[in-house]
Coordinates of C-alpha atoms and ligand atoms in Angstrom, one line a residue:
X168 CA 43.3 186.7 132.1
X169 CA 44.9 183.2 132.9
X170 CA 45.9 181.3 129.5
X171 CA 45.4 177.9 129.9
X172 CA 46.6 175.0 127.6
X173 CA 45.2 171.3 127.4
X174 CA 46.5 168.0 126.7
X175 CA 46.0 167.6 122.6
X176 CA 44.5 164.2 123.0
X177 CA 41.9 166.4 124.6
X178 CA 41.2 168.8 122.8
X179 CA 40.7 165.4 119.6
X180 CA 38.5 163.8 122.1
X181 CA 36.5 167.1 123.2
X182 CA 36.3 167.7 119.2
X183 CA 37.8 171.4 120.1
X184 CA 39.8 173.2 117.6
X185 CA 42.5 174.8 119.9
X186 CA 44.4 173.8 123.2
X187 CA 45.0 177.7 124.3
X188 CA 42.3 179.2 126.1
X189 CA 42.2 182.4 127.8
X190 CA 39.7 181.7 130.7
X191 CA 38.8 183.4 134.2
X192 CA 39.7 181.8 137.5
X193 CA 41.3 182.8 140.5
X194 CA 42.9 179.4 140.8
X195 CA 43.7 175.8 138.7
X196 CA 40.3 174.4 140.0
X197 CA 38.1 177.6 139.0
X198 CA 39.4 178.0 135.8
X199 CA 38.9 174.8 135.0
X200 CA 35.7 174.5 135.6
X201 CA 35.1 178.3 133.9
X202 CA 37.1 175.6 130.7
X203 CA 33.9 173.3 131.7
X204 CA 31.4 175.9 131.6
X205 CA 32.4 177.3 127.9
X206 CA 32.8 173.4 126.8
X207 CA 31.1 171.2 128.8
X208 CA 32.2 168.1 127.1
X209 CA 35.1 168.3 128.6
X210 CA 33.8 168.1 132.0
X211 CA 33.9 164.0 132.5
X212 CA 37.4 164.6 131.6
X213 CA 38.8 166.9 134.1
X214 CA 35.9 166.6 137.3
X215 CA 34.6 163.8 139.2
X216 CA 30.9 163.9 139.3
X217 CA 31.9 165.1 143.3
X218 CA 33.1 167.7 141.6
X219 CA 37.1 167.4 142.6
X220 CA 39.6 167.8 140.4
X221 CA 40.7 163.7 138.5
X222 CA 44.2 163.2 139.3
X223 CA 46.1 162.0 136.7
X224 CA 47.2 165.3 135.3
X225 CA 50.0 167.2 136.2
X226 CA 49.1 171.2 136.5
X227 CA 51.9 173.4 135.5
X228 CA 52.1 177.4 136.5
X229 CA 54.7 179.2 135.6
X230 CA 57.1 176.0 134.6
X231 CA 56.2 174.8 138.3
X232 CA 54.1 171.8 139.6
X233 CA 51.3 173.3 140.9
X234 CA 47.6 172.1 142.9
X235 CA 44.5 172.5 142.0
X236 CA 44.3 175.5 145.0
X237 CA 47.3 177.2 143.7
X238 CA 46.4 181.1 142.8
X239 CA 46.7 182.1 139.6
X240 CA 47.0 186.0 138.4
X241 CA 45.7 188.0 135.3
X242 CA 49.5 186.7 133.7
X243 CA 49.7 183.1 134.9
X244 CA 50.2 180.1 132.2
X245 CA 48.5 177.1 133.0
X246 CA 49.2 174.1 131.8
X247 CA 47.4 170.6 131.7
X248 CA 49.7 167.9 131.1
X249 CA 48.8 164.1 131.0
X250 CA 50.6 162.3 133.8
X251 CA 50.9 159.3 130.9
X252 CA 51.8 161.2 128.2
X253 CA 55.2 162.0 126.6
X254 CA 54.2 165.0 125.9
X255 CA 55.7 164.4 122.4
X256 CA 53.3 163.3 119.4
X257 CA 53.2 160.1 117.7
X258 CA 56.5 158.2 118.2
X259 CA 57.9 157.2 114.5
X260 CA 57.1 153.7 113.3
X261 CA 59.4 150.5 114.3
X262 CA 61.3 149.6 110.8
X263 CA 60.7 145.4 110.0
X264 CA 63.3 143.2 110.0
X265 CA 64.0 140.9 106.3
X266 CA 62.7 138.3 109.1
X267 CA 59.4 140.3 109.5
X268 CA 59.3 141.2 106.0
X269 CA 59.0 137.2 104.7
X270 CA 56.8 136.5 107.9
X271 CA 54.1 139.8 107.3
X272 CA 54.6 139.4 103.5
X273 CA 50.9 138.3 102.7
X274 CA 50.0 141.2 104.4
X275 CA 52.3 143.5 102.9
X276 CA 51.4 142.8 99.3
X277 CA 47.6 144.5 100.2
X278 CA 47.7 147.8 99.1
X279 CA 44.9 148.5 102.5
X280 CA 48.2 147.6 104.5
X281 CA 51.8 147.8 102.8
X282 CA 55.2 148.3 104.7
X283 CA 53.8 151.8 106.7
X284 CA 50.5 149.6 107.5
X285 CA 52.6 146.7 109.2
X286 CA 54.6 148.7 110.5
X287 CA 51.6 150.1 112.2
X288 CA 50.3 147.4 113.9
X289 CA 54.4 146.5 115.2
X290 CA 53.9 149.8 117.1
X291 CA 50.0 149.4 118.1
X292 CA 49.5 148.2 121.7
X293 CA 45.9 146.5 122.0
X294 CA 45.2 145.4 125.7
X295 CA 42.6 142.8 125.5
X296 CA 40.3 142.2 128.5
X297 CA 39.7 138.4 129.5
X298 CA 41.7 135.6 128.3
X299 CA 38.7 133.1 127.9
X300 CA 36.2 132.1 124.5
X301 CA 36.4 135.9 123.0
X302 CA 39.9 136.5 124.5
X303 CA 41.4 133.4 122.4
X304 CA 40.7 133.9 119.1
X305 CA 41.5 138.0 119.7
X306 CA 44.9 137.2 121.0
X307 CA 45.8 134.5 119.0
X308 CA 45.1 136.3 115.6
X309 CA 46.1 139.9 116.7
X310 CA 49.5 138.1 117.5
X311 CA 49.8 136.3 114.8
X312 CA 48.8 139.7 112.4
X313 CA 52.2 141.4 114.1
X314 CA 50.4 143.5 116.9
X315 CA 54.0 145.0 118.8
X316 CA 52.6 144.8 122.1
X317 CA 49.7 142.6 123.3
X318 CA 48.6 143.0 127.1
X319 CA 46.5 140.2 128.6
X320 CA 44.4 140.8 131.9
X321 CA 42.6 137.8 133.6
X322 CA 42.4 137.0 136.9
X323 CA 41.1 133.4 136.4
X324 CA 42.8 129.5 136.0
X325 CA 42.7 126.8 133.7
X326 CA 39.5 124.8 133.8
X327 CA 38.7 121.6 131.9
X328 CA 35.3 122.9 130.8
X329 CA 36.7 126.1 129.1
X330 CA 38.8 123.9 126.5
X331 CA 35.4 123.5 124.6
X332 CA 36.2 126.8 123.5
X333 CA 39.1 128.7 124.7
X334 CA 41.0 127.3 122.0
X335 CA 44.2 129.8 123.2
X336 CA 44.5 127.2 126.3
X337 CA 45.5 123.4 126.3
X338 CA 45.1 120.1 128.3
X339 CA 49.0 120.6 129.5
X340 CA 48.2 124.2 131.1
X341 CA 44.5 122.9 133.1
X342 CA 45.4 124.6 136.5
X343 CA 47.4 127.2 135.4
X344 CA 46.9 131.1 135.2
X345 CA 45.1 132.2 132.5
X346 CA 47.4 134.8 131.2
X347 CA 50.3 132.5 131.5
X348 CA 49.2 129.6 129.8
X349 CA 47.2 131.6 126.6
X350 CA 51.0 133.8 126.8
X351 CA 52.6 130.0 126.5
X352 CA 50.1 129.6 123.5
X353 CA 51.1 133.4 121.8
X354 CA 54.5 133.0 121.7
X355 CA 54.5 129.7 120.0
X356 CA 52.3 131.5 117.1
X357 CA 54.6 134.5 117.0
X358 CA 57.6 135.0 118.8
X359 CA 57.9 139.3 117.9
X360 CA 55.3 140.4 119.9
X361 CA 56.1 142.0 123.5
X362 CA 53.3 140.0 126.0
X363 CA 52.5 141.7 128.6
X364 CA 50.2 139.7 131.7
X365 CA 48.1 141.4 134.7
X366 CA 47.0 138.0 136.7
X367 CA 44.3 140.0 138.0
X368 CA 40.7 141.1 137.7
X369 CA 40.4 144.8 136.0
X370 CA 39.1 146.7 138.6
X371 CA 38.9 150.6 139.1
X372 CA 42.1 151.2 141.1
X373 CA 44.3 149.4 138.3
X374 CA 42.1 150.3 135.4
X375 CA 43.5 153.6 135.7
X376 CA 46.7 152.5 135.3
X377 CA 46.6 149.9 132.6
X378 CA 44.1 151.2 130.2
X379 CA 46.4 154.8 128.8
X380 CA 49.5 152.5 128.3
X381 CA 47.0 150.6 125.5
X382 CA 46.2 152.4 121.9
X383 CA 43.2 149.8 121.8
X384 CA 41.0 147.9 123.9
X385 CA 39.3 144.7 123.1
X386 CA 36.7 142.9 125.1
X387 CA 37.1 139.4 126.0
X388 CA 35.0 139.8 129.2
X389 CA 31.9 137.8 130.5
X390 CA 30.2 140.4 133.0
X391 CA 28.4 143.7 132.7
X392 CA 30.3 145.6 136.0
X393 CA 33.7 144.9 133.9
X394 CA 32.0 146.4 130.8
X395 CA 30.9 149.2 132.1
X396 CA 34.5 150.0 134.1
X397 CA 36.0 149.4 130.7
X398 CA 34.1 152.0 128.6
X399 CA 34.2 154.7 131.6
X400 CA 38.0 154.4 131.6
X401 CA 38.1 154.3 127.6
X402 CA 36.2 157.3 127.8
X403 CA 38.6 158.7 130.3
X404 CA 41.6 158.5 128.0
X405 CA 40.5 158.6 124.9
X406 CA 41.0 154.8 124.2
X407 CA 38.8 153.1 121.3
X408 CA 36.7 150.1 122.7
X409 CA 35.8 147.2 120.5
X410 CA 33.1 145.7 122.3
X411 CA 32.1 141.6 122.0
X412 CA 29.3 139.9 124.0
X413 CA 28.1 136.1 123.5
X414 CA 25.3 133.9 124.6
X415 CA 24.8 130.4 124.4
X416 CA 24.0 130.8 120.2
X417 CA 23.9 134.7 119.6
X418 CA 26.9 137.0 120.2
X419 CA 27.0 140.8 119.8
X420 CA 30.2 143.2 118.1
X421 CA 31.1 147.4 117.7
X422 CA 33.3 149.4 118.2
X423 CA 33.2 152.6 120.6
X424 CA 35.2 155.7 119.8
X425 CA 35.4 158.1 122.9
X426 CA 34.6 161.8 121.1
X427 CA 33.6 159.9 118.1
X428 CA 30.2 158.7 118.6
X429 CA 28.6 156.5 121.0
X430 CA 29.5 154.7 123.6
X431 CA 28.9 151.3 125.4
X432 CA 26.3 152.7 127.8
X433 CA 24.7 154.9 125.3
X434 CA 23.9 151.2 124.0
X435 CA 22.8 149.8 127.7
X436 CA 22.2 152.3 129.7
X437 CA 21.8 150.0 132.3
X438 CA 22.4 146.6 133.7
X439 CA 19.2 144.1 133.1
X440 CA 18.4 142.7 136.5
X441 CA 20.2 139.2 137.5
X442 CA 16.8 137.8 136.6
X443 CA 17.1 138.6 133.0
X444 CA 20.6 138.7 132.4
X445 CA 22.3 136.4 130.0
X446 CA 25.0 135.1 131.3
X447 CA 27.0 132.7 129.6
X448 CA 29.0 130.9 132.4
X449 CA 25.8 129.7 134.0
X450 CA 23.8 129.0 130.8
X451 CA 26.0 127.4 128.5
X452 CA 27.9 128.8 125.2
X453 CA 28.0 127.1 121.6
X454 CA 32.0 126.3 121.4
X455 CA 32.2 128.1 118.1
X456 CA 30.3 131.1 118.8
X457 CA 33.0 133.1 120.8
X458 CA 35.3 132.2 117.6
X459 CA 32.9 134.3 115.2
X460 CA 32.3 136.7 117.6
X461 CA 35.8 137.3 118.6
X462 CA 37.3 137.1 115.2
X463 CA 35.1 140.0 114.2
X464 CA 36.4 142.2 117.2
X465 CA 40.1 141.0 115.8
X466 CA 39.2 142.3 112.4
X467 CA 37.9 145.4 113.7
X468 CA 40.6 145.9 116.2
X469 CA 42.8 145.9 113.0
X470 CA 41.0 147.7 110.9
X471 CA 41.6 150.4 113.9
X472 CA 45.2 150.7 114.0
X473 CA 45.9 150.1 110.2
X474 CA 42.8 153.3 109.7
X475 CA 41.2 151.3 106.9
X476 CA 37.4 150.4 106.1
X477 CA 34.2 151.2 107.8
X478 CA 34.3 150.7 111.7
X479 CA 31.2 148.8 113.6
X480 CA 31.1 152.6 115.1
X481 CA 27.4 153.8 116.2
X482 CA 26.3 149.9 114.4
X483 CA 25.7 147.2 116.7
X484 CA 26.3 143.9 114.9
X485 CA 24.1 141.0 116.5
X486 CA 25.0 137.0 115.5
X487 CA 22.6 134.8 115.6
X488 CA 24.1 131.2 115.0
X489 CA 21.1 129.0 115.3
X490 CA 19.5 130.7 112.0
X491 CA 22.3 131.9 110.4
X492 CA 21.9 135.3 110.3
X493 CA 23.7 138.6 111.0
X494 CA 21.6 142.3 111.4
X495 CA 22.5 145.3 111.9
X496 CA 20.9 147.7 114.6
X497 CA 21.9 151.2 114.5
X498 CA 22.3 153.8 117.3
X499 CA 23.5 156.7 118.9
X500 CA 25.1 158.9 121.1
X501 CA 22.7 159.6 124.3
X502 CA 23.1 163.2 125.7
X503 CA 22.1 162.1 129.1
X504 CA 24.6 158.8 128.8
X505 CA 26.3 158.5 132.4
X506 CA 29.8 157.8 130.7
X507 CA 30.1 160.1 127.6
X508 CA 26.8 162.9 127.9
X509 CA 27.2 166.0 127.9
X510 CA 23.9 166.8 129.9
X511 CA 25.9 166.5 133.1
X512 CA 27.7 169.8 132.5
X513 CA 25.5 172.1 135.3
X514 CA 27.9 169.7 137.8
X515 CA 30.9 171.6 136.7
X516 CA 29.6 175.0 138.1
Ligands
ZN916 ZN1 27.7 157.1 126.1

């Protein structure tokens, strides 16, 4: 029988315990999808829901780059390798400089983070989606923290009426790209950290390249379509989510793990019609409010790569400003959720 071997991230992801299987299949496709039938979770990851073959892996027979109709015999070695990956575990941590040492030393001194901890978030990448009210308090704190490598997407300009609360902009950049007047804004609070701008609007031909490069992702958007596109393609690569909503005085934080509990559309299912749908552009936003809501997705974000505390992980935090209040809503994974369920396995066979 064919032995086939997966990418490790998914075998963490699909919660598996080995990445060797012996499976049936008279070529790559088939015993794949005999992979599927045994573990069905791992059918979103390998199978469109057309049922062809997703395309960022490389397939290996024999030491060769293969298709997904190549043959396979009874002694063939398949192997799955991730077209992004190294192929080579974690990379070792950056050492700090004395330099970063004085600048990180109030970190440092907490036992929660230490040397190894800032060293940590030096390596951590954390793409952050929207550079507006949730985008500015994200970016300017996680650079400010030490975060190695910070990627900003936005496909939008300087506008007078954002500076009521996208505090990572100023009156001198009105007019200019987003991305290049908030990077202006970064490097004048921290000068370490590699910036990386996509003047554009995430969309699902770049998504796929964009999102693997990042270890986190944190939302700074103002739309559901850009939501939903985010958690499919977290989902996709294993890439943790730390989702952030606001509107006009309430705001909304947690954080979704792909293979680790629920996701974003186990939460909303679906889009609420235009009718219904809150949308802060059109409706106005409390200045403040994106600051508390995106300083909490900051916190988490950290709390992420550092592997401390208790994660906003299957809890859906909900601000409400006007009263003063914070609750907390619990929920959980959907078998039938479009983006992460596995009740979608019969369309592997
Ligand atoms: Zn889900």
């Amino acid at each position: 029988m064919p032995k086939l071997t997966i990418p490790e991230i998914l075998m963490r992801v699909a919660t598996l315990d080995s990445r060797t299987y012996s499976v049936d299949g008279e070529t790559v496709t088939a015993s794949l999808q005999a992979l599927c039938q045994r573990h069905p979770q791992l059918e979103q990851h390998f199978f469109y829901d057309s049922g062809q073959l997703k395309e960022h892996f490389m397939l290996v027979v024999g030491g060769a780059l293969a298709a997904p109709d190549t043959s396979l015999s009874e002694a063939s070695e398949l192997e799955i390798l991730l077209a992004a990956s190294g192929g080579s575990g974690p990379p070792e941590l950056p050492h700090l400089s004395e330099h970063e040492r004085a600048r990180y030393a109030r970190h440092i001194m907490l036992p929660q983070v230490g040397e190894n901890g800032q060293r940590k978030l030096k390596a951590a990448k954390v793409l952050i989606v929207g550079t507006g009210g949730l985008g500015s308090p994200v970016s300017m704190y996680l650079a400010a923290a030490g975060v190695g490598t910070i990627g900003l997407i936005d496909f939008d300009v300087v506008d007078q009426s954002n500076l009521q609360r996208q505090i990572v902009h100023s009156v001198t950049t009105v007019g200019a790209p987003k991305v290049l007047s908030a990077k202006q804004r970064l490097q004048d609070i921290n000068d370490q950290p590699h910036l990386v701008t996509y003047d554009a609007k995430l969309n699902e031909q770049n998504a796929h390249d964009i999102v693997p490069k990042y270890d986190v992702i944190v939302d700074g958007c103002d739309n559901y379509e850009t939501r939903y596109l985010i958690n499919r393609v977290a989902q996709e690569y294993g890439v943790p989510y730390v989702y952030g909503a606001i509107f006009q005085f309430d705001g909304q934080v947690s954080v979704f793990l792909p293979g680790r509990g629920p996701c974003y559309q186990c939460l909303h299912p679906e889009e609420p019609p235009p009718a219904i749908a809150p949308n802060a552009n059109n409706k106005g936003v409390f200045g403040v409010l994106p600051g508390v809501v995106g300083l909490l997705e900051a916190t988490e974000a950290l709390k992420l790569i550092l592997g401390i505390g208790n994660l906003l992980a299957g809890r859906l935090l909900i601000y409400d400003a006007l009263s003063m209040r914070f609750r907390e809503l619990a929920f959980q994974k959907r078998p039938a959720c479009r983006a992460c369920g596995t009740a979608t396995a019969e369309l592997c066979h």
